[in-house]
């Protein structure tokens, strides 16, 4: 299918695009839902490494997938979120449904 989606054990890993707007959000939601229904997925990890812009439709992608996965006791995570994306996560209230995994900078 799409190289942005990978299943590792019961985790669906989604590499988010550089810009998440209405058009991108619709495609991401459809593809993610297909994986959730076809594979034994319990958790979702959104990888924001490449993402520089996300509007409210991107927030909707995360909330929509959370609602689907939470029914099964699963969790939703965010990794590689830069300062701007972390700010959007905080302001939008996504921190209530999303576990933000931050890098350990004490190396």
PDB file of N, CA and C in Angstrom:
ATOM      1  N   UNK A   1       0.830  -1.188   0.000  1.00  0.00           N
ATOM      2  CA  UNK A   1       0.000   0.000   0.000  1.00  0.00           C
ATOM      3  C   UNK A   1       0.877   1.254   0.000  1.00  0.00           C
ATOM      4  N   UNK A   2       0.876   1.987   1.103  1.00  0.00           N
ATOM      5  CA  UNK A   2       1.578   3.267   1.179  1.00  0.00           C
ATOM      6  C   UNK A   2       2.797   3.126   2.086  1.00  0.00           C
ATOM      7  N   UNK A   3       3.938   3.616   1.627  1.00  0.00           N
ATOM      8  CA  UNK A   3       5.176   3.486   2.398  1.00  0.00           C
ATOM      9  C   UNK A   3       5.177   4.289   3.699  1.00  0.00           C
ATOM     10  N   UNK A   4       4.189   5.173   3.898  1.00  0.00           N
ATOM     11  CA  UNK A   4       4.111   5.930   5.148  1.00  0.00           C
ATOM     12  C   UNK A   4       3.520   5.109   6.280  1.00  0.00           C
ATOM     13  N   UNK A   5       2.973   3.950   5.970  1.00  0.00           N
ATOM     14  CA  UNK A   5       2.306   3.114   6.961  1.00  0.00           C
ATOM     15  C   UNK A   5       3.073   1.810   7.154  1.00  0.00           C
ATOM     16  N   UNK A   6       3.348   1.472   8.418  1.00  0.00           N
ATOM     17  CA  UNK A   6       4.034   0.225   8.743  1.00  0.00           C
ATOM     18  C   UNK A   6       3.382  -0.374   9.981  1.00  0.00           C
ATOM     19  N   UNK A   7       3.281  -1.684   9.988  1.00  0.00           N
ATOM     20  CA  UNK A   7       2.765  -2.362  11.175  1.00  0.00           C
ATOM     21  C   UNK A   7       3.916  -3.107  11.821  1.00  0.00           C
ATOM     22  N   UNK A   8       4.133  -2.821  13.099  1.00  0.00           N
ATOM     23  CA  UNK A   8       5.156  -3.495  13.887  1.00  0.00           C
ATOM     24  C   UNK A   8       4.443  -4.048  15.105  1.00  0.00           C
ATOM     25  N   UNK A   9       4.396  -5.373  15.202  1.00  0.00           N
ATOM     26  CA  UNK A   9       3.616  -6.069  16.229  1.00  0.00           C
ATOM     27  C   UNK A   9       2.168  -5.589  16.128  1.00  0.00           C
ATOM     28  N   UNK A  10       1.631  -4.998  17.198  1.00  0.00           N
ATOM     29  CA  UNK A  10       0.251  -4.502  17.134  1.00  0.00           C
ATOM     30  C   UNK A  10       0.205  -2.968  17.081  1.00  0.00           C
ATOM     31  N   UNK A  11       1.289  -2.372  16.585  1.00  0.00           N
ATOM     32  CA  UNK A  11       1.381  -0.919  16.425  1.00  0.00           C
ATOM     33  C   UNK A  11       1.282  -0.544  14.948  1.00  0.00           C
ATOM     34  N   UNK A  12       0.446   0.428  14.648  1.00  0.00           N
ATOM     35  CA  UNK A  12       0.413   1.017  13.318  1.00  0.00           C
ATOM     36  C   UNK A  12       1.251   2.284  13.372  1.00  0.00           C
ATOM     37  N   UNK A  13       2.341   2.296  12.637  1.00  0.00           N
ATOM     38  CA  UNK A  13       3.224   3.456  12.583  1.00  0.00           C
ATOM     39  C   UNK A  13       2.834   4.272  11.358  1.00  0.00           C
ATOM     40  N   UNK A  14       2.563   5.569  11.571  1.00  0.00           N
ATOM     41  CA  UNK A  14       2.177   6.444  10.467  1.00  0.00           C
ATOM     42  C   UNK A  14       3.162   7.602  10.383  1.00  0.00           C
ATOM     43  N   UNK A  15       3.900   7.648   9.276  1.00  0.00           N
ATOM     44  CA  UNK A  15       4.831   8.760   9.047  1.00  0.00           C
ATOM     45  C   UNK A  15       4.020   9.897   8.424  1.00  0.00           C
ATOM     46  N   UNK A  16       3.865  10.961   9.176  1.00  0.00           N
ATOM     47  CA  UNK A  16       3.028  12.071   8.745  1.00  0.00           C
ATOM     48  C   UNK A  16       3.755  12.912   7.686  1.00  0.00           C
ATOM     49  N   UNK A  17       3.006  13.481   6.745  1.00  0.00           N
ATOM     50  CA  UNK A  17       3.624  14.281   5.676  1.00  0.00           C
ATOM     51  C   UNK A  17       4.121  15.635   6.182  1.00  0.00           C
ATOM     52  N   UNK A  18       4.826  16.346   5.317  1.00  0.00           N
ATOM     53  CA  UNK A  18       5.377  17.654   5.680  1.00  0.00           C
ATOM     54  C   UNK A  18       4.280  18.648   6.036  1.00  0.00           C
ATOM     55  N   UNK A  19       3.186  18.637   5.269  1.00  0.00           N
ATOM     56  CA  UNK A  19       2.064  19.522   5.544  1.00  0.00           C
ATOM     57  C   UNK A  19       0.799  18.681   5.670  1.00  0.00           C
ATOM     58  N   UNK A  20       0.046  18.914   6.725  1.00  0.00           N
ATOM     59  CA  UNK A  20      -1.210  18.199   6.930  1.00  0.00           C
ATOM     60  C   UNK A  20      -2.338  19.215   6.859  1.00  0.00           C
ATOM     61  N   UNK A  21      -2.997  19.212   5.689  1.00  0.00           N
ATOM     62  CA  UNK A  21      -4.143  20.096   5.485  1.00  0.00           C
ATOM     63  C   UNK A  21      -5.360  19.223   5.201  1.00  0.00           C
ATOM     64  N   UNK A  22      -6.463  19.837   4.775  1.00  0.00           N
ATOM     65  CA  UNK A  22      -7.705  19.107   4.564  1.00  0.00           C
ATOM     66  C   UNK A  22      -7.538  17.936   3.589  1.00  0.00           C
ATOM     67  N   UNK A  23      -6.876  18.184   2.478  1.00  0.00           N
ATOM     68  CA  UNK A  23      -6.699  17.132   1.468  1.00  0.00           C
ATOM     69  C   UNK A  23      -5.876  15.971   2.017  1.00  0.00           C
ATOM     70  N   UNK A  24      -4.732  16.290   2.615  1.00  0.00           N
ATOM     71  CA  UNK A  24      -3.862  15.257   3.192  1.00  0.00           C
ATOM     72  C   UNK A  24      -4.579  14.499   4.301  1.00  0.00           C
ATOM     73  N   UNK A  25      -5.354  15.221   5.121  1.00  0.00           N
ATOM     74  CA  UNK A  25      -6.039  14.603   6.258  1.00  0.00           C
ATOM     75  C   UNK A  25      -7.033  13.543   5.806  1.00  0.00           C
ATOM     76  N   UNK A  26      -7.777  13.825   4.750  1.00  0.00           N
ATOM     77  CA  UNK A  26      -8.767  12.865   4.258  1.00  0.00           C
ATOM     78  C   UNK A  26      -8.087  11.578   3.800  1.00  0.00           C
ATOM     79  N   UNK A  27      -7.001  11.716   3.061  1.00  0.00           N
ATOM     80  CA  UNK A  27      -6.267  10.555   2.573  1.00  0.00           C
ATOM     81  C   UNK A  27      -5.662   9.764   3.724  1.00  0.00           C
ATOM     82  N   UNK A  28      -5.028  10.461   4.668  1.00  0.00           N
ATOM     83  CA  UNK A  28      -4.437   9.792   5.829  1.00  0.00           C
ATOM     84  C   UNK A  28      -5.483   9.018   6.620  1.00  0.00           C
ATOM     85  N   UNK A  29      -6.622   9.634   6.861  1.00  0.00           N
ATOM     86  CA  UNK A  29      -7.687   8.996   7.639  1.00  0.00           C
ATOM     87  C   UNK A  29      -8.173   7.723   6.956  1.00  0.00           C
ATOM     88  N   UNK A  30      -8.429   7.808   5.654  1.00  0.00           N
ATOM     89  CA  UNK A  30      -8.913   6.646   4.905  1.00  0.00           C
ATOM     90  C   UNK A  30      -7.912   5.495   4.940  1.00  0.00           C
ATOM     91  N   UNK A  31      -6.645   5.813   4.695  1.00  0.00           N
ATOM     92  CA  UNK A  31      -5.624   4.767   4.669  1.00  0.00           C
ATOM     93  C   UNK A  31      -5.404   4.176   6.058  1.00  0.00           C
ATOM     94  N   UNK A  32      -5.362   5.007   7.077  1.00  0.00           N
ATOM     95  CA  UNK A  32      -5.166   4.515   8.442  1.00  0.00           C
ATOM     96  C   UNK A  32      -6.328   3.604   8.840  1.00  0.00           C
ATOM     97  N   UNK A  33      -7.548   4.011   8.522  1.00  0.00           N
ATOM     98  CA  UNK A  33      -8.714   3.200   8.869  1.00  0.00           C
ATOM     99  C   UNK A  33      -8.660   1.837   8.181  1.00  0.00           C
ATOM    100  N   UNK A  34      -8.181   1.811   6.958  1.00  0.00           N
ATOM    101  CA  UNK A  34      -8.035   0.544   6.230  1.00  0.00           C
ATOM    102  C   UNK A  34      -7.085  -0.387   6.974  1.00  0.00           C
ATOM    103  N   UNK A  35      -5.952   0.149   7.437  1.00  0.00           N
ATOM    104  CA  UNK A  35      -5.002  -0.670   8.194  1.00  0.00           C
ATOM    105  C   UNK A  35      -5.604  -1.127   9.519  1.00  0.00           C
ATOM    106  N   UNK A  36      -6.301  -0.252  10.198  1.00  0.00           N
ATOM    107  CA  UNK A  36      -6.901  -0.584  11.492  1.00  0.00           C
ATOM    108  C   UNK A  36      -7.894  -1.743  11.331  1.00  0.00           C
ATOM    109  N   UNK A  37      -8.653  -1.734  10.243  1.00  0.00           N
ATOM    110  CA  UNK A  37      -9.654  -2.778  10.018  1.00  0.00           C
ATOM    111  C   UNK A  37      -9.050  -4.089   9.506  1.00  0.00           C
ATOM    112  N   UNK A  38      -7.946  -4.006   8.761  1.00  0.00           N
ATOM    113  CA  UNK A  38      -7.386  -5.201   8.131  1.00  0.00           C
ATOM    114  C   UNK A  38      -6.327  -5.913   8.961  1.00  0.00           C
ATOM    115  N   UNK A  39      -5.680  -5.223   9.871  1.00  0.00           N
ATOM    116  CA  UNK A  39      -4.565  -5.805  10.615  1.00  0.00           C
ATOM    117  C   UNK A  39      -4.879  -5.806  12.112  1.00  0.00           C
ATOM    118  N   UNK A  40      -4.182  -6.644  12.853  1.00  0.00           N
ATOM    119  CA  UNK A  40      -4.404  -6.663  14.310  1.00  0.00           C
ATOM    120  C   UNK A  40      -3.712  -5.480  14.998  1.00  0.00           C
ATOM    121  N   UNK A  41      -4.250  -4.292  14.790  1.00  0.00           N
ATOM    122  CA  UNK A  41      -3.654  -3.065  15.327  1.00  0.00           C
ATOM    123  C   UNK A  41      -4.326  -2.700  16.642  1.00  0.00           C
ATOM    124  N   UNK A  42      -3.501  -2.436  17.664  1.00  0.00           N
ATOM    125  CA  UNK A  42      -4.049  -2.005  18.947  1.00  0.00           C
ATOM    126  C   UNK A  42      -3.619  -0.582  19.286  1.00  0.00           C
ATOM    127  N   UNK A  43      -2.458  -0.168  18.800  1.00  0.00           N
ATOM    128  CA  UNK A  43      -1.913   1.151  19.114  1.00  0.00           C
ATOM    129  C   UNK A  43      -1.516   1.852  17.815  1.00  0.00           C
ATOM    130  N   UNK A  44      -1.491   3.183  17.860  1.00  0.00           N
ATOM    131  CA  UNK A  44      -1.061   3.976  16.706  1.00  0.00           C
ATOM    132  C   UNK A  44       0.047   4.923  17.140  1.00  0.00           C
ATOM    133  N   UNK A  45       1.083   4.999  16.317  1.00  0.00           N
ATOM    134  CA  UNK A  45       2.182   5.941  16.545  1.00  0.00           C
ATOM    135  C   UNK A  45       2.242   6.881  15.346  1.00  0.00           C
ATOM    136  N   UNK A  46       2.023   8.171  15.618  1.00  0.00           N
ATOM    137  CA  UNK A  46       2.153   9.188  14.579  1.00  0.00           C
ATOM    138  C   UNK A  46       3.573   9.733  14.644  1.00  0.00           C
ATOM    139  N   UNK A  47       4.310   9.602  13.542  1.00  0.00           N
ATOM    140  CA  UNK A  47       5.682  10.099  13.467  1.00  0.00           C
ATOM    141  C   UNK A  47       5.659  11.443  12.730  1.00  0.00           C
ATOM    142  N   UNK A  48       5.957  12.501  13.479  1.00  0.00           N
ATOM    143  CA  UNK A  48       5.901  13.861  12.944  1.00  0.00           C
ATOM    144  C   UNK A  48       7.270  14.385  12.497  1.00  0.00           C
ATOM    145  N   UNK A  49       8.225  13.496  12.268  1.00  0.00           N
ATOM    146  CA  UNK A  49       9.582  13.932  11.931  1.00  0.00           C
ATOM    147  C   UNK A  49       9.630  14.881  10.734  1.00  0.00           C
ATOM    148  N   UNK A  50       8.831  14.632   9.705  1.00  0.00           N
ATOM    149  CA  UNK A  50       8.862  15.453   8.501  1.00  0.00           C
ATOM    150  C   UNK A  50       7.856  16.606   8.531  1.00  0.00           C
ATOM    151  N   UNK A  51       6.999  16.646   9.532  1.00  0.00           N
ATOM    152  CA  UNK A  51       5.880  17.585   9.549  1.00  0.00           C
ATOM    153  C   UNK A  51       6.299  18.975  10.013  1.00  0.00           C
ATOM    154  N   UNK A  52       5.963  19.967   9.204  1.00  0.00           N
ATOM    155  CA  UNK A  52       6.259  21.362   9.535  1.00  0.00           C
ATOM    156  C   UNK A  52       4.989  22.186   9.718  1.00  0.00           C
ATOM    157  N   UNK A  53       3.857  21.687   9.181  1.00  0.00           N
ATOM    158  CA  UNK A  53       2.590  22.427   9.278  1.00  0.00           C
ATOM    159  C   UNK A  53       1.453  21.436   9.484  1.00  0.00           C
ATOM    160  N   UNK A  54       0.554  21.783  10.416  1.00  0.00           N
ATOM    161  CA  UNK A  54      -0.634  20.973  10.638  1.00  0.00           C
ATOM    162  C   UNK A  54      -1.766  21.894  11.048  1.00  0.00           C
ATOM    163  N   UNK A  55      -2.883  21.844  10.303  1.00  0.00           N
ATOM    164  CA  UNK A  55      -4.030  22.656  10.683  1.00  0.00           C
ATOM    165  C   UNK A  55      -5.036  21.789  11.444  1.00  0.00           C
ATOM    166  N   UNK A  56      -6.238  22.313  11.644  1.00  0.00           N
ATOM    167  CA  UNK A  56      -7.233  21.601  12.460  1.00  0.00           C
ATOM    168  C   UNK A  56      -7.637  20.260  11.848  1.00  0.00           C
ATOM    169  N   UNK A  57      -7.529  20.122  10.544  1.00  0.00           N
ATOM    170  CA  UNK A  57      -7.867  18.833   9.941  1.00  0.00           C
ATOM    171  C   UNK A  57      -6.847  17.759  10.334  1.00  0.00           C
ATOM    172  N   UNK A  58      -5.606  18.152  10.563  1.00  0.00           N
ATOM    173  CA  UNK A  58      -4.595  17.221  11.066  1.00  0.00           C
ATOM    174  C   UNK A  58      -4.915  16.785  12.485  1.00  0.00           C
ATOM    175  N   UNK A  59      -5.384  17.725  13.289  1.00  0.00           N
ATOM    176  CA  UNK A  59      -5.826  17.404  14.643  1.00  0.00           C
ATOM    177  C   UNK A  59      -6.980  16.401  14.559  1.00  0.00           C
ATOM    178  N   UNK A  60      -7.867  16.602  13.590  1.00  0.00           N
ATOM    179  CA  UNK A  60      -8.988  15.693  13.382  1.00  0.00           C
ATOM    180  C   UNK A  60      -8.552  14.276  13.020  1.00  0.00           C
ATOM    181  N   UNK A  61      -7.474  14.156  12.249  1.00  0.00           N
ATOM    182  CA  UNK A  61      -6.936  12.835  11.905  1.00  0.00           C
ATOM    183  C   UNK A  61      -6.579  12.091  13.184  1.00  0.00           C
ATOM    184  N   UNK A  62      -5.856  12.756  14.069  1.00  0.00           N
ATOM    185  CA  UNK A  62      -5.415  12.116  15.310  1.00  0.00           C
ATOM    186  C   UNK A  62      -6.616  11.756  16.182  1.00  0.00           C
ATOM    187  N   UNK A  63      -7.537  12.689  16.371  1.00  0.00           N
ATOM    188  CA  UNK A  63      -8.711  12.429  17.217  1.00  0.00           C
ATOM    189  C   UNK A  63      -9.560  11.292  16.647  1.00  0.00           C
ATOM    190  N   UNK A  64      -9.766  11.288  15.356  1.00  0.00           N
ATOM    191  CA  UNK A  64     -10.554  10.228  14.726  1.00  0.00           C
ATOM    192  C   UNK A  64      -9.946   8.855  14.904  1.00  0.00           C
ATOM    193  N   UNK A  65      -8.619   8.744  14.741  1.00  0.00           N
ATOM    194  CA  UNK A  65      -7.955   7.453  14.925  1.00  0.00           C
ATOM    195  C   UNK A  65      -7.966   7.062  16.395  1.00  0.00           C
ATOM    196  N   UNK A  66      -7.828   8.056  17.290  1.00  0.00           N
ATOM    197  CA  UNK A  66      -7.907   7.772  18.732  1.00  0.00           C
ATOM    198  C   UNK A  66      -9.260   7.153  19.076  1.00  0.00           C
ATOM    199  N   UNK A  67     -10.337   7.725  18.552  1.00  0.00           N
ATOM    200  CA  UNK A  67     -11.679   7.212  18.849  1.00  0.00           C
ATOM    201  C   UNK A  67     -11.824   5.771  18.378  1.00  0.00           C
ATOM    202  N   UNK A  68     -11.245   5.442  17.239  1.00  0.00           N
ATOM    203  CA  UNK A  68     -11.335   4.074  16.729  1.00  0.00           C
ATOM    204  C   UNK A  68     -10.522   3.100  17.574  1.00  0.00           C
ATOM    205  N   UNK A  69      -9.336   3.500  17.977  1.00  0.00           N
ATOM    206  CA  UNK A  69      -8.422   2.597  18.670  1.00  0.00           C
ATOM    207  C   UNK A  69      -8.745   2.498  20.167  1.00  0.00           C
ATOM    208  N   UNK A  70      -9.272   3.576  20.756  1.00  0.00           N
ATOM    209  CA  UNK A  70      -9.583   3.572  22.189  1.00  0.00           C
ATOM    210  C   UNK A  70     -10.681   2.569  22.532  1.00  0.00           C
ATOM    211  N   UNK A  71     -11.552   2.287  21.590  1.00  0.00           N
ATOM    212  CA  UNK A  71     -12.622   1.289  21.805  1.00  0.00           C
ATOM    213  C   UNK A  71     -12.047  -0.073  22.154  1.00  0.00           C
ATOM    214  N   UNK A  72     -10.836  -0.340  21.683  1.00  0.00           N
ATOM    215  CA  UNK A  72     -10.191  -1.629  21.908  1.00  0.00           C
ATOM    216  C   UNK A  72      -9.137  -1.559  23.012  1.00  0.00           C
ATOM    217  N   UNK A  73      -9.121  -0.452  23.748  1.00  0.00           N
ATOM    218  CA  UNK A  73      -8.157  -0.289  24.834  1.00  0.00           C
ATOM    219  C   UNK A  73      -6.779   0.126  24.362  1.00  0.00           C
ATOM    220  N   UNK A  74      -6.688   0.605  23.124  1.00  0.00           N
ATOM    221  CA  UNK A  74      -5.392   0.990  22.579  1.00  0.00           C
ATOM    222  C   UNK A  74      -5.012   2.418  22.923  1.00  0.00           C
ATOM    223  N   UNK A  75      -3.779   2.759  22.595  1.00  0.00           N
ATOM    224  CA  UNK A  75      -3.250   4.102  22.851  1.00  0.00           C
ATOM    225  C   UNK A  75      -2.740   4.722  21.559  1.00  0.00           C
ATOM    226  N   UNK A  76      -2.626   6.051  21.587  1.00  0.00           N
ATOM    227  CA  UNK A  76      -2.101   6.800  20.450  1.00  0.00           C
ATOM    228  C   UNK A  76      -0.887   7.593  20.944  1.00  0.00           C
ATOM    229  N   UNK A  77       0.176   7.531  20.170  1.00  0.00           N
ATOM    230  CA  UNK A  77       1.434   8.180  20.535  1.00  0.00           C
ATOM    231  C   UNK A  77       1.876   9.136  19.426  1.00  0.00           C
ATOM    232  N   UNK A  78       2.679  10.121  19.804  1.00  0.00           N
ATOM    233  CA  UNK A  78       3.331  11.008  18.841  1.00  0.00           C
ATOM    234  C   UNK A  78       4.831  10.968  19.109  1.00  0.00           C
ATOM    235  N   UNK A  79       5.603  10.815  18.047  1.00  0.00           N
ATOM    236  CA  UNK A  79       7.060  10.829  18.159  1.00  0.00           C
ATOM    237  C   UNK A  79       7.626  11.853  17.187  1.00  0.00           C
ATOM    238  N   UNK A  80       8.823  12.322  17.484  1.00  0.00           N
ATOM    239  CA  UNK A  80       9.565  13.244  16.608  1.00  0.00           C
ATOM    240  C   UNK A  80       8.809  14.540  16.310  1.00  0.00           C
ATOM    241  N   UNK A  81       8.043  15.021  17.272  1.00  0.00           N
ATOM    242  CA  UNK A  81       7.317  16.285  17.085  1.00  0.00           C
ATOM    243  C   UNK A  81       8.242  17.446  17.427  1.00  0.00           C
ATOM    244  N   UNK A  82       8.400  18.380  16.484  1.00  0.00           N
ATOM    245  CA  UNK A  82       9.223  19.550  16.763  1.00  0.00           C
ATOM    246  C   UNK A  82       8.450  20.531  17.650  1.00  0.00           C
ATOM    247  N   UNK A  83       9.065  21.635  17.957  1.00  0.00           N
ATOM    248  CA  UNK A  83       8.469  22.610  18.877  1.00  0.00           C
ATOM    249  C   UNK A  83       7.106  23.099  18.393  1.00  0.00           C
ATOM    250  N   UNK A  84       6.984  23.369  17.103  1.00  0.00           N
ATOM    251  CA  UNK A  84       5.728  23.863  16.536  1.00  0.00           C
ATOM    252  C   UNK A  84       4.614  22.816  16.645  1.00  0.00           C
ATOM    253  N   UNK A  85       4.922  21.572  16.316  1.00  0.00           N
ATOM    254  CA  UNK A  85       3.917  20.508  16.387  1.00  0.00           C
ATOM    255  C   UNK A  85       3.551  20.227  17.843  1.00  0.00           C
ATOM    256  N   UNK A  86       4.523  20.241  18.734  1.00  0.00           N
ATOM    257  CA  UNK A  86       4.213  20.068  20.174  1.00  0.00           C
ATOM    258  C   UNK A  86       3.285  21.171  20.658  1.00  0.00           C
ATOM    259  N   UNK A  87       3.494  22.384  20.164  1.00  0.00           N
ATOM    260  CA  UNK A  87       2.638  23.517  20.535  1.00  0.00           C
ATOM    261  C   UNK A  87       1.206  23.289  20.046  1.00  0.00           C
ATOM    262  N   UNK A  88       1.055  22.832  18.817  1.00  0.00           N
ATOM    263  CA  UNK A  88      -0.278  22.532  18.274  1.00  0.00           C
ATOM    264  C   UNK A  88      -0.944  21.428  19.089  1.00  0.00           C
ATOM    265  N   UNK A  89      -0.174  20.406  19.450  1.00  0.00           N
ATOM    266  CA  UNK A  89      -0.709  19.308  20.262  1.00  0.00           C
ATOM    267  C   UNK A  89      -1.204  19.849  21.602  1.00  0.00           C
ATOM    268  N   UNK A  90      -0.436  20.728  22.204  1.00  0.00           N
ATOM    269  CA  UNK A  90      -0.810  21.283  23.507  1.00  0.00           C
ATOM    270  C   UNK A  90      -2.035  22.194  23.396  1.00  0.00           C
ATOM    271  N   UNK A  91      -2.017  23.130  22.467  1.00  0.00           N
ATOM    272  CA  UNK A  91      -3.097  24.117  22.327  1.00  0.00           C
ATOM    273  C   UNK A  91      -4.417  23.453  21.924  1.00  0.00           C
ATOM    274  N   UNK A  92      -4.356  22.449  21.052  1.00  0.00           N
ATOM    275  CA  UNK A  92      -5.571  21.807  20.548  1.00  0.00           C
ATOM    276  C   UNK A  92      -6.219  20.863  21.551  1.00  0.00           C
ATOM    277  N   UNK A  93      -5.494  20.539  22.616  1.00  0.00           N
ATOM    278  CA  UNK A  93      -6.032  19.585  23.591  1.00  0.00           C
ATOM    279  C   UNK A  93      -5.717  18.141  23.240  1.00  0.00           C
ATOM    280  N   UNK A  94      -4.922  17.920  22.202  1.00  0.00           N
ATOM    281  CA  UNK A  94      -4.573  16.548  21.823  1.00  0.00           C
ATOM    282  C   UNK A  94      -3.817  15.810  22.924  1.00  0.00           C
ATOM    283  N   UNK A  95      -3.186  16.555  23.834  1.00  0.00           N
ATOM    284  CA  UNK A  95      -2.438  15.899  24.919  1.00  0.00           C
ATOM    285  C   UNK A  95      -3.348  15.030  25.785  1.00  0.00           C
ATOM    286  N   UNK A  96      -4.662  15.271  25.721  1.00  0.00           N
ATOM    287  CA  UNK A  96      -5.606  14.461  26.494  1.00  0.00           C
ATOM    288  C   UNK A  96      -5.784  13.072  25.899  1.00  0.00           C
ATOM    289  N   UNK A  97      -5.543  12.920  24.608  1.00  0.00           N
ATOM    290  CA  UNK A  97      -5.761  11.639  23.940  1.00  0.00           C
ATOM    291  C   UNK A  97      -4.476  11.033  23.376  1.00  0.00           C
ATOM    292  N   UNK A  98      -3.400  11.782  23.403  1.00  0.00           N
ATOM    293  CA  UNK A  98      -2.162  11.415  22.741  1.00  0.00           C
ATOM    294  C   UNK A  98      -1.032  11.406  23.755  1.00  0.00           C
ATOM    295  N   UNK A  99      -0.215  10.371  23.697  1.00  0.00           N
ATOM    296  CA  UNK A  99       0.974  10.327  24.551  1.00  0.00           C
ATOM    297  C   UNK A  99       2.143  10.835  23.723  1.00  0.00           C
ATOM    298  N   UNK A 100       2.700  11.958  24.152  1.00  0.00           N
ATOM    299  CA  UNK A 100       3.812  12.582  23.440  1.00  0.00           C
ATOM    300  C   UNK A 100       5.112  11.964  23.927  1.00  0.00           C
ATOM    301  N   UNK A 101       5.793  11.271  23.047  1.00  0.00           N
ATOM    302  CA  UNK A 101       7.065  10.630  23.375  1.00  0.00           C
ATOM    303  C   UNK A 101       8.161  11.595  22.962  1.00  0.00           C
ATOM    304  N   UNK A 102       8.883  12.107  23.950  1.00  0.00           N
ATOM    305  CA  UNK A 102       9.933  13.078  23.654  1.00  0.00           C
ATOM    306  C   UNK A 102      11.292  12.439  23.800  1.00  0.00           C
ATOM    307  N   UNK A 103      12.219  12.915  22.997  1.00  0.00           N
ATOM    308  CA  UNK A 103      13.582  12.381  23.037  1.00  0.00           C
ATOM    309  C   UNK A 103      14.253  12.752  24.345  1.00  0.00           C
ATOM    310  N   UNK A 104      15.084  11.851  24.811  1.00  0.00           N
ATOM    311  CA  UNK A 104      15.870  12.109  26.008  1.00  0.00           C
ATOM    312  C   UNK A 104      17.100  12.918  25.598  1.00  0.00           C
ATOM    313  N   UNK A 105      17.178  14.160  26.075  1.00  0.00           N
ATOM    314  CA  UNK A 105      18.294  15.034  25.672  1.00  0.00           C
ATOM    315  C   UNK A 105      19.435  15.043  26.685  1.00  0.00           C
ATOM    316  N   UNK A 106      19.433  14.074  27.604  1.00  0.00           N
ATOM    317  CA  UNK A 106      20.478  14.023  28.633  1.00  0.00           C
ATOM    318  C   UNK A 106      21.640  13.108  28.215  1.00  0.00           C
ATOM    319  N   UNK A 107      22.037  13.156  26.974  1.00  0.00           N
ATOM    320  CA  UNK A 107      23.101  12.259  26.503  1.00  0.00           C
ATOM    321  C   UNK A 107      24.449  12.836  26.760  1.00  0.00           C
TER     322      UNK A 107
END
